[in-house]
Amino acid sequence: MSRFWSPVVHGLTPYVPGEQPKLANLVKLNTNENPYGPGPKVIEALRAEAGDALRLYPDPVSDRLRQAVATRHGVKPEQVFVGNGSDEVLAHAFQALLKHEAPVLFPDITYSFYPVYCRLYGIEYREIPLTNALEIRVEDYLQPNGGVIFPNPNAPTGRSIGLGAIESLLRANASSVVVVDEAYVNFGTESAVPLVSRFPNLLVTHTLSKSRSLAGLRVGYAIGDRDLIEGLTRVKDSFNSYPLDRFAQAGAVAALEDEAYFAETWRKVMESRRKLVSDLQALGFEVIPSTANFIFARHPAFEGMDIARRLRERSIVVRHFSKPARIADYLRITIGTQAQCDLLASVLGEIAGAAASRPRSSVSP
Ligand SMILES: Cc1ncc(COP(=O)(O)O)c(C=O)c1O
């Protein structure tokens, strides 16, 4: 607290990112990074960038990268916006496209950065409850709004909705922007990008942090009608003309062009997810069907916080949200390497086995 702060700062409740532990040897399954590092072509591209050219500013409009994204998705470069992580792209979308008189709508259980952006930019918002099965029901969004945003698949549930539902939302909502945050789309959800050519009110955001193993490089992008992209660019150029440095641009291009490496790590993550789900179900966990590189699971005999603490004692970090109450018993678990997933399942087996005969209230020591 300081008298030097602007009034808006007093009212902020900043986003709290998942822990990035400084301790070595932790099994880190808490922030949905890819357990496999970037491919050799990315490393080569980064090394090539480490030279004299670093004295020069990077390309402010990231032409090569926007072209690489456009090629990958079959759109035009002018339909692509890139930013310093999809968090930055989303922040600009809130300011450029979702700040209107009517409230922006998003699920009550979702990516917790959305309300943070609203408070930062003074945007009214309304949280729309997920169903009892923790699903997004698009009919609930058919009400006056200044925009709609949701992740598909949703985080932290991992559940996704189909393109038919998104299309009906876009049709019914033609006078405001619908942002589909596809941070985890590559793990089994159908992308809404093909709808962009038919719906000028659709913006789809992606990240290279998850399926492309580049959380440390901070690259995200949005695809949408060129007018939406121009709105984002106007905000970007009123904030930071060079959000992506030379390393980020070069590494992202190399990652997007290396489909073979992407396919290899994707296959391993998908296989580990399948096995982890079945191992956890065998231990009595309820696992929400996931189309992401994480799962959302609870055990009827345990409090979520208790399991998270016990795992931490065994050097395994997962994500637990104590609010809202209806997800407090769930854990969000990132899919790790096969060895990490096997270790997790075996430690959970010990925890569940030791407590199997005790009632829930006596599980905590
Ligand atoms: C739903 C969702 N959207 C966006 C992001 C931001 O990703 P990044 O800023 O790393 O691109 C995350 C990160 O975890 C996320 O879970």
Short mmCIF file of N, CA and C in Angstrom, two decimals, residues 64-203:
data_model
loop_
_atom_site.label_atom_id
_atom_site.label_comp_id
_atom_site.label_asym_id
_atom_site.label_seq_id
_atom_site.Cartn_x
_atom_site.Cartn_y
_atom_site.Cartn_z
N ARG A 64 7.68 -12.61 -40.23
CA ARG A 64 7.96 -14.05 -40.53
C ARG A 64 7.09 -14.94 -39.66
N LEU A 65 6.96 -14.56 -38.42
CA LEU A 65 6.17 -15.39 -37.50
C LEU A 65 4.69 -15.37 -37.89
N ARG A 66 4.19 -14.18 -38.23
CA ARG A 66 2.77 -14.13 -38.62
C ARG A 66 2.54 -14.93 -39.89
N GLN A 67 3.53 -14.92 -40.78
CA GLN A 67 3.40 -15.73 -41.99
C GLN A 67 3.40 -17.22 -41.63
N ALA A 68 4.27 -17.61 -40.68
CA ALA A 68 4.34 -19.03 -40.28
C ALA A 68 3.02 -19.48 -39.64
N VAL A 69 2.44 -18.61 -38.83
CA VAL A 69 1.14 -18.94 -38.21
C VAL A 69 0.07 -19.05 -39.30
N ALA A 70 0.11 -18.09 -40.25
CA ALA A 70 -0.90 -18.07 -41.32
C ALA A 70 -0.79 -19.36 -42.15
N THR A 71 0.43 -19.77 -42.46
CA THR A 71 0.63 -20.99 -43.25
C THR A 71 0.10 -22.20 -42.49
N ARG A 72 0.43 -22.25 -41.21
CA ARG A 72 0.03 -23.39 -40.38
C ARG A 72 -1.50 -23.53 -40.32
N HIS A 73 -2.20 -22.38 -40.32
CA HIS A 73 -3.66 -22.43 -40.13
C HIS A 73 -4.46 -22.15 -41.40
N GLY A 74 -3.77 -21.91 -42.51
CA GLY A 74 -4.48 -21.65 -43.76
C GLY A 74 -5.26 -20.34 -43.73
N VAL A 75 -4.66 -19.30 -43.11
CA VAL A 75 -5.30 -17.97 -43.12
C VAL A 75 -4.29 -16.97 -43.69
N LYS A 76 -4.69 -15.70 -43.76
CA LYS A 76 -3.78 -14.67 -44.29
C LYS A 76 -3.01 -14.03 -43.13
N PRO A 77 -1.77 -13.57 -43.38
CA PRO A 77 -1.00 -12.95 -42.30
C PRO A 77 -1.74 -11.77 -41.65
N GLU A 78 -2.56 -11.07 -42.44
CA GLU A 78 -3.27 -9.93 -41.82
C GLU A 78 -4.40 -10.38 -40.91
N GLN A 79 -4.65 -11.68 -40.86
CA GLN A 79 -5.64 -12.21 -39.90
C GLN A 79 -4.95 -12.73 -38.63
N VAL A 80 -3.63 -12.44 -38.51
CA VAL A 80 -2.86 -12.98 -37.38
C VAL A 80 -2.26 -11.85 -36.56
N PHE A 81 -2.39 -11.98 -35.24
CA PHE A 81 -1.76 -11.05 -34.30
C PHE A 81 -0.88 -11.89 -33.38
N VAL A 82 0.34 -11.41 -33.08
CA VAL A 82 1.20 -12.18 -32.17
C VAL A 82 1.54 -11.35 -30.94
N GLY A 83 1.78 -12.02 -29.83
CA GLY A 83 2.07 -11.29 -28.59
C GLY A 83 2.99 -12.08 -27.68
N ASN A 84 3.37 -11.40 -26.61
CA ASN A 84 4.29 -11.96 -25.62
C ASN A 84 3.52 -12.93 -24.70
N GLY A 85 3.33 -14.14 -25.23
CA GLY A 85 2.48 -15.11 -24.54
C GLY A 85 1.03 -14.82 -24.89
N SER A 86 0.18 -15.86 -24.84
CA SER A 86 -1.23 -15.55 -25.15
C SER A 86 -1.84 -14.71 -24.04
N ASP A 87 -1.21 -14.67 -22.86
CA ASP A 87 -1.70 -13.76 -21.81
C ASP A 87 -1.72 -12.32 -22.32
N GLU A 88 -0.66 -11.92 -23.00
CA GLU A 88 -0.64 -10.55 -23.51
C GLU A 88 -1.67 -10.36 -24.62
N VAL A 89 -1.80 -11.37 -25.47
CA VAL A 89 -2.80 -11.29 -26.55
C VAL A 89 -4.19 -11.15 -25.93
N LEU A 90 -4.46 -11.93 -24.89
CA LEU A 90 -5.77 -11.86 -24.23
C LEU A 90 -5.98 -10.50 -23.57
N ALA A 91 -4.93 -9.99 -22.92
CA ALA A 91 -5.04 -8.68 -22.27
C ALA A 91 -5.43 -7.62 -23.31
N HIS A 92 -4.78 -7.65 -24.47
CA HIS A 92 -5.11 -6.67 -25.51
C HIS A 92 -6.53 -6.90 -26.04
N ALA A 93 -6.94 -8.17 -26.10
CA ALA A 93 -8.31 -8.45 -26.58
C ALA A 93 -9.34 -7.85 -25.62
N PHE A 94 -9.07 -7.98 -24.32
CA PHE A 94 -10.00 -7.38 -23.35
C PHE A 94 -10.10 -5.88 -23.58
N GLN A 95 -8.96 -5.24 -23.75
CA GLN A 95 -8.99 -3.78 -23.88
C GLN A 95 -9.52 -3.32 -25.25
N ALA A 96 -9.12 -4.04 -26.29
CA ALA A 96 -9.46 -3.59 -27.65
C ALA A 96 -10.86 -4.00 -28.07
N LEU A 97 -11.33 -5.17 -27.60
CA LEU A 97 -12.54 -5.76 -28.20
C LEU A 97 -13.65 -6.07 -27.20
N LEU A 98 -13.33 -6.18 -25.92
CA LEU A 98 -14.34 -6.65 -24.96
C LEU A 98 -14.77 -5.56 -23.98
N LYS A 99 -14.24 -4.36 -24.13
CA LYS A 99 -14.58 -3.30 -23.18
C LYS A 99 -15.72 -2.45 -23.75
N HIS A 100 -16.93 -2.79 -23.35
CA HIS A 100 -18.11 -2.07 -23.82
C HIS A 100 -19.02 -1.82 -22.61
N GLU A 101 -20.16 -1.22 -22.88
CA GLU A 101 -21.04 -0.91 -21.74
C GLU A 101 -21.60 -2.17 -21.08
N ALA A 102 -22.06 -3.10 -21.91
CA ALA A 102 -22.62 -4.34 -21.36
C ALA A 102 -21.48 -5.21 -20.82
N PRO A 103 -21.79 -6.08 -19.86
CA PRO A 103 -20.71 -6.89 -19.26
C PRO A 103 -20.18 -7.96 -20.21
N VAL A 104 -18.89 -8.25 -20.09
CA VAL A 104 -18.34 -9.39 -20.81
C VAL A 104 -18.70 -10.65 -20.01
N LEU A 105 -19.01 -11.72 -20.73
CA LEU A 105 -19.44 -12.97 -20.09
C LEU A 105 -18.34 -14.01 -20.17
N PHE A 106 -18.12 -14.70 -19.05
CA PHE A 106 -17.24 -15.88 -19.07
C PHE A 106 -17.67 -16.84 -17.98
N PRO A 107 -17.21 -18.10 -18.06
CA PRO A 107 -17.67 -19.08 -17.07
C PRO A 107 -17.22 -18.72 -15.65
N ASP A 108 -17.98 -19.21 -14.66
CA ASP A 108 -17.59 -18.92 -13.27
C ASP A 108 -16.35 -19.71 -12.87
N ILE A 109 -16.15 -20.86 -13.53
CA ILE A 109 -14.93 -21.64 -13.26
C ILE A 109 -14.16 -21.66 -14.56
N THR A 110 -13.06 -20.91 -14.60
CA THR A 110 -12.32 -20.77 -15.86
C THR A 110 -10.94 -20.21 -15.57
N TYR A 111 -10.28 -19.77 -16.62
CA TYR A 111 -8.93 -19.21 -16.47
C TYR A 111 -9.04 -17.95 -15.61
N SER A 112 -8.34 -17.96 -14.47
CA SER A 112 -8.59 -16.91 -13.49
C SER A 112 -7.95 -15.57 -13.85
N PHE A 113 -7.31 -15.50 -15.00
CA PHE A 113 -6.79 -14.20 -15.45
C PHE A 113 -7.91 -13.30 -15.99
N TYR A 114 -9.02 -13.89 -16.45
CA TYR A 114 -10.04 -13.04 -17.09
C TYR A 114 -10.57 -11.94 -16.16
N PRO A 115 -11.01 -12.28 -14.93
CA PRO A 115 -11.48 -11.20 -14.05
C PRO A 115 -10.39 -10.21 -13.69
N VAL A 116 -9.14 -10.68 -13.70
CA VAL A 116 -8.02 -9.77 -13.38
C VAL A 116 -7.90 -8.69 -14.46
N TYR A 117 -7.99 -9.10 -15.73
CA TYR A 117 -7.94 -8.11 -16.82
C TYR A 117 -9.11 -7.14 -16.70
N CYS A 118 -10.29 -7.68 -16.36
CA CYS A 118 -11.46 -6.81 -16.24
C CYS A 118 -11.23 -5.74 -15.19
N ARG A 119 -10.67 -6.14 -14.06
CA ARG A 119 -10.45 -5.14 -13.00
C ARG A 119 -9.38 -4.13 -13.43
N LEU A 120 -8.36 -4.62 -14.13
CA LEU A 120 -7.30 -3.71 -14.58
C LEU A 120 -7.85 -2.66 -15.54
N TYR A 121 -8.70 -3.10 -16.46
CA TYR A 121 -9.18 -2.19 -17.51
C TYR A 121 -10.55 -1.59 -17.21
N GLY A 122 -11.10 -1.90 -16.03
CA GLY A 122 -12.41 -1.33 -15.68
C GLY A 122 -13.53 -1.88 -16.56
N ILE A 123 -13.54 -3.18 -16.78
CA ILE A 123 -14.56 -3.80 -17.64
C ILE A 123 -15.56 -4.55 -16.75
N GLU A 124 -16.84 -4.27 -16.98
CA GLU A 124 -17.88 -5.02 -16.25
C GLU A 124 -17.86 -6.46 -16.72
N TYR A 125 -18.07 -7.41 -15.80
CA TYR A 125 -18.15 -8.80 -16.25
C TYR A 125 -19.21 -9.55 -15.48
N ARG A 126 -19.70 -10.63 -16.11
CA ARG A 126 -20.67 -11.51 -15.44
C ARG A 126 -20.17 -12.94 -15.61
N GLU A 127 -20.13 -13.65 -14.48
CA GLU A 127 -19.66 -15.04 -14.53
C GLU A 127 -20.86 -15.96 -14.71
N ILE A 128 -20.80 -16.81 -15.71
CA ILE A 128 -21.92 -17.70 -16.02
C ILE A 128 -21.58 -19.09 -15.44
N PRO A 129 -22.43 -19.58 -14.53
CA PRO A 129 -22.09 -20.87 -13.88
C PRO A 129 -21.98 -22.02 -14.87
N LEU A 130 -20.97 -22.85 -14.67
CA LEU A 130 -20.90 -24.11 -15.41
C LEU A 130 -22.05 -24.99 -14.92
N THR A 131 -22.41 -25.99 -15.70
CA THR A 131 -23.45 -26.92 -15.25
C THR A 131 -22.89 -27.76 -14.09
N ASN A 132 -23.76 -28.59 -13.51
CA ASN A 132 -23.30 -29.46 -12.41
C ASN A 132 -22.19 -30.40 -12.86
N ALA A 133 -22.19 -30.72 -14.16
CA ALA A 133 -21.12 -31.60 -14.67
C ALA A 133 -19.90 -30.78 -15.10
N LEU A 134 -19.86 -29.52 -14.67
CA LEU A 134 -18.75 -28.60 -14.97
C LEU A 134 -18.58 -28.38 -16.48
N GLU A 135 -19.73 -28.26 -17.16
CA GLU A 135 -19.70 -28.01 -18.61
C GLU A 135 -20.15 -26.59 -18.93
N ILE A 136 -19.63 -26.07 -20.05
CA ILE A 136 -20.13 -24.79 -20.56
C ILE A 136 -21.38 -25.10 -21.37
N ARG A 137 -22.49 -24.37 -21.11
CA ARG A 137 -23.70 -24.55 -21.92
C ARG A 137 -23.93 -23.24 -22.65
N VAL A 138 -23.78 -23.24 -23.99
CA VAL A 138 -23.77 -21.96 -24.72
C VAL A 138 -25.10 -21.22 -24.60
N GLU A 139 -26.20 -21.94 -24.40
CA GLU A 139 -27.51 -21.28 -24.25
C GLU A 139 -27.46 -20.26 -23.10
N ASP A 140 -26.63 -20.51 -22.10
CA ASP A 140 -26.56 -19.61 -20.95
C ASP A 140 -25.90 -18.28 -21.30
N TYR A 141 -25.29 -18.22 -22.49
CA TYR A 141 -24.58 -17.00 -22.89
C TYR A 141 -25.42 -16.13 -23.82
N LEU A 142 -26.66 -16.58 -24.07
CA LEU A 142 -27.52 -15.82 -24.98
C LEU A 142 -28.23 -14.73 -24.20
N GLN A 143 -27.51 -13.72 -23.84
CA GLN A 143 -28.04 -12.58 -23.08
C GLN A 143 -27.20 -11.37 -23.48
N PRO A 144 -27.73 -10.16 -23.26
CA PRO A 144 -26.97 -8.97 -23.69
C PRO A 144 -25.55 -8.99 -23.11
N ASN A 145 -24.58 -8.68 -23.94
CA ASN A 145 -23.19 -8.72 -23.45
C ASN A 145 -22.31 -7.79 -24.27
N GLY A 146 -21.16 -7.47 -23.69
CA GLY A 146 -20.16 -6.67 -24.40
C GLY A 146 -19.09 -7.57 -25.00
N GLY A 147 -19.32 -8.87 -24.96
CA GLY A 147 -18.37 -9.84 -25.49
C GLY A 147 -18.46 -11.12 -24.68
N VAL A 148 -17.93 -12.19 -25.24
CA VAL A 148 -17.92 -13.49 -24.55
C VAL A 148 -16.52 -14.05 -24.69
N ILE A 149 -16.01 -14.65 -23.62
CA ILE A 149 -14.71 -15.31 -23.72
C ILE A 149 -14.73 -16.59 -22.89
N PHE A 150 -14.16 -17.65 -23.45
CA PHE A 150 -14.01 -18.90 -22.69
C PHE A 150 -12.88 -19.70 -23.32
N PRO A 151 -12.21 -20.52 -22.51
CA PRO A 151 -11.21 -21.41 -23.07
C PRO A 151 -11.89 -22.67 -23.60
N ASN A 152 -11.38 -23.18 -24.70
CA ASN A 152 -11.89 -24.45 -25.22
C ASN A 152 -10.70 -25.32 -25.63
N PRO A 153 -10.38 -26.36 -24.86
CA PRO A 153 -11.06 -26.81 -23.65
C PRO A 153 -10.93 -25.81 -22.51
N ASN A 154 -11.92 -25.89 -21.61
CA ASN A 154 -11.91 -24.99 -20.47
C ASN A 154 -10.78 -25.38 -19.52
N ALA A 155 -10.28 -24.38 -18.80
CA ALA A 155 -9.30 -24.64 -17.74
C ALA A 155 -9.95 -24.14 -16.45
N PRO A 156 -9.88 -24.88 -15.36
CA PRO A 156 -9.08 -26.08 -15.16
C PRO A 156 -9.82 -27.39 -15.40
N THR A 157 -11.00 -27.38 -15.99
CA THR A 157 -11.75 -28.65 -16.06
C THR A 157 -11.25 -29.59 -17.15
N GLY A 158 -10.74 -29.02 -18.25
CA GLY A 158 -10.29 -29.86 -19.37
C GLY A 158 -11.41 -30.26 -20.31
N ARG A 159 -12.64 -29.85 -20.00
CA ARG A 159 -13.78 -30.20 -20.85
C ARG A 159 -13.86 -29.25 -22.04
N SER A 160 -14.30 -29.77 -23.20
CA SER A 160 -14.44 -28.87 -24.35
C SER A 160 -15.86 -28.93 -24.90
N ILE A 161 -16.20 -27.93 -25.73
CA ILE A 161 -17.48 -27.96 -26.43
C ILE A 161 -17.20 -28.03 -27.93
N GLY A 162 -18.20 -28.50 -28.68
CA GLY A 162 -18.00 -28.74 -30.11
C GLY A 162 -18.18 -27.49 -30.96
N LEU A 163 -17.76 -27.60 -32.22
CA LEU A 163 -17.85 -26.46 -33.13
C LEU A 163 -19.30 -26.04 -33.39
N GLY A 164 -20.22 -27.01 -33.37
CA GLY A 164 -21.64 -26.69 -33.60
C GLY A 164 -22.13 -25.70 -32.55
N ALA A 165 -21.76 -25.96 -31.29
CA ALA A 165 -22.19 -25.08 -30.19
C ALA A 165 -21.55 -23.70 -30.35
N ILE A 166 -20.28 -23.67 -30.74
CA ILE A 166 -19.59 -22.37 -30.90
C ILE A 166 -20.24 -21.60 -32.05
N GLU A 167 -20.58 -22.33 -33.12
CA GLU A 167 -21.20 -21.67 -34.26
C GLU A 167 -22.55 -21.07 -33.86
N SER A 168 -23.32 -21.80 -33.08
CA SER A 168 -24.64 -21.25 -32.70
C SER A 168 -24.46 -20.03 -31.79
N LEU A 169 -23.45 -20.04 -30.96
CA LEU A 169 -23.17 -18.87 -30.12
C LEU A 169 -22.78 -17.68 -30.99
N LEU A 170 -21.95 -17.92 -31.98
CA LEU A 170 -21.51 -16.83 -32.86
C LEU A 170 -22.69 -16.23 -33.63
N ARG A 171 -23.58 -17.09 -34.10
CA ARG A 171 -24.75 -16.61 -34.84
C ARG A 171 -25.65 -15.76 -33.95
N ALA A 172 -25.88 -16.27 -32.73
CA ALA A 172 -26.82 -15.58 -31.84
C ALA A 172 -26.20 -14.32 -31.25
N ASN A 173 -24.92 -14.15 -31.43
CA ASN A 173 -24.20 -13.10 -30.73
C ASN A 173 -23.46 -12.19 -31.71
N ALA A 174 -24.13 -11.91 -32.84
CA ALA A 174 -23.42 -11.27 -33.95
C ALA A 174 -22.93 -9.85 -33.65
N SER A 175 -23.48 -9.20 -32.61
CA SER A 175 -23.06 -7.82 -32.41
C SER A 175 -21.97 -7.65 -31.35
N SER A 176 -21.40 -8.74 -30.86
CA SER A 176 -20.22 -8.57 -30.01
C SER A 176 -19.22 -9.69 -30.32
N VAL A 177 -18.02 -9.52 -29.78
CA VAL A 177 -16.93 -10.43 -30.12
C VAL A 177 -16.95 -11.66 -29.20
N VAL A 178 -16.72 -12.81 -29.79
CA VAL A 178 -16.56 -14.05 -29.03
C VAL A 178 -15.09 -14.45 -29.14
N VAL A 179 -14.43 -14.54 -27.99
CA VAL A 179 -13.02 -14.97 -27.98
C VAL A 179 -12.97 -16.42 -27.51
N VAL A 180 -12.42 -17.29 -28.35
CA VAL A 180 -12.23 -18.69 -27.95
C VAL A 180 -10.74 -18.87 -27.66
N ASP A 181 -10.44 -19.11 -26.39
CA ASP A 181 -9.05 -19.23 -25.94
C ASP A 181 -8.64 -20.70 -26.09
N GLU A 182 -7.86 -20.97 -27.14
CA GLU A 182 -7.52 -22.37 -27.45
C GLU A 182 -6.11 -22.73 -26.99
N ALA A 183 -5.79 -22.32 -25.75
CA ALA A 183 -4.45 -22.60 -25.22
C ALA A 183 -4.13 -24.10 -25.25
N TYR A 184 -5.17 -24.94 -25.07
CA TYR A 184 -4.93 -26.39 -24.96
C TYR A 184 -5.54 -27.18 -26.11
N VAL A 185 -5.86 -26.48 -27.20
CA VAL A 185 -6.67 -27.10 -28.25
C VAL A 185 -6.01 -28.31 -28.90
N ASN A 186 -4.67 -28.32 -28.89
CA ASN A 186 -3.99 -29.39 -29.64
C ASN A 186 -4.08 -30.76 -29.00
N PHE A 187 -4.68 -30.84 -27.82
CA PHE A 187 -4.72 -32.14 -27.15
C PHE A 187 -6.10 -32.79 -27.25
N GLY A 188 -6.79 -32.56 -28.37
CA GLY A 188 -8.02 -33.32 -28.59
C GLY A 188 -9.29 -32.51 -28.76
N THR A 189 -9.17 -31.19 -28.93
CA THR A 189 -10.36 -30.36 -29.17
C THR A 189 -10.33 -29.87 -30.61
N GLU A 190 -11.51 -29.74 -31.22
CA GLU A 190 -11.55 -29.24 -32.58
C GLU A 190 -11.39 -27.71 -32.55
N SER A 191 -10.49 -27.19 -33.36
CA SER A 191 -10.24 -25.74 -33.34
C SER A 191 -11.35 -24.97 -34.04
N ALA A 192 -11.62 -23.77 -33.53
CA ALA A 192 -12.62 -22.89 -34.16
C ALA A 192 -12.01 -22.03 -35.27
N VAL A 193 -10.71 -22.17 -35.53
CA VAL A 193 -10.08 -21.32 -36.55
C VAL A 193 -10.81 -21.39 -37.90
N PRO A 194 -11.26 -22.56 -38.38
CA PRO A 194 -11.96 -22.58 -39.67
C PRO A 194 -13.23 -21.72 -39.71
N LEU A 195 -13.76 -21.36 -38.55
CA LEU A 195 -14.97 -20.52 -38.53
C LEU A 195 -14.65 -19.04 -38.75
N VAL A 196 -13.36 -18.69 -38.63
CA VAL A 196 -12.99 -17.27 -38.72
C VAL A 196 -13.41 -16.65 -40.05
N SER A 197 -13.32 -17.42 -41.13
CA SER A 197 -13.65 -16.86 -42.45
C SER A 197 -15.14 -16.52 -42.56
N ARG A 198 -15.98 -17.16 -41.73
CA ARG A 198 -17.43 -16.90 -41.82
C ARG A 198 -17.95 -15.97 -40.73
N PHE A 199 -17.18 -15.78 -39.67
CA PHE A 199 -17.68 -14.99 -38.54
C PHE A 199 -16.71 -13.85 -38.19
N PRO A 200 -17.07 -12.62 -38.59
CA PRO A 200 -16.16 -11.49 -38.32
C PRO A 200 -16.07 -11.14 -36.84
N ASN A 201 -16.92 -11.77 -36.02
CA ASN A 201 -16.90 -11.49 -34.57
C ASN A 201 -16.17 -12.57 -33.78
N LEU A 202 -15.41 -13.44 -34.48
CA LEU A 202 -14.70 -14.52 -33.77
C LEU A 202 -13.20 -14.23 -33.70
N LEU A 203 -12.66 -14.33 -32.50
CA LEU A 203 -11.21 -14.26 -32.32
C LEU A 203 -10.78 -15.54 -31.61
#
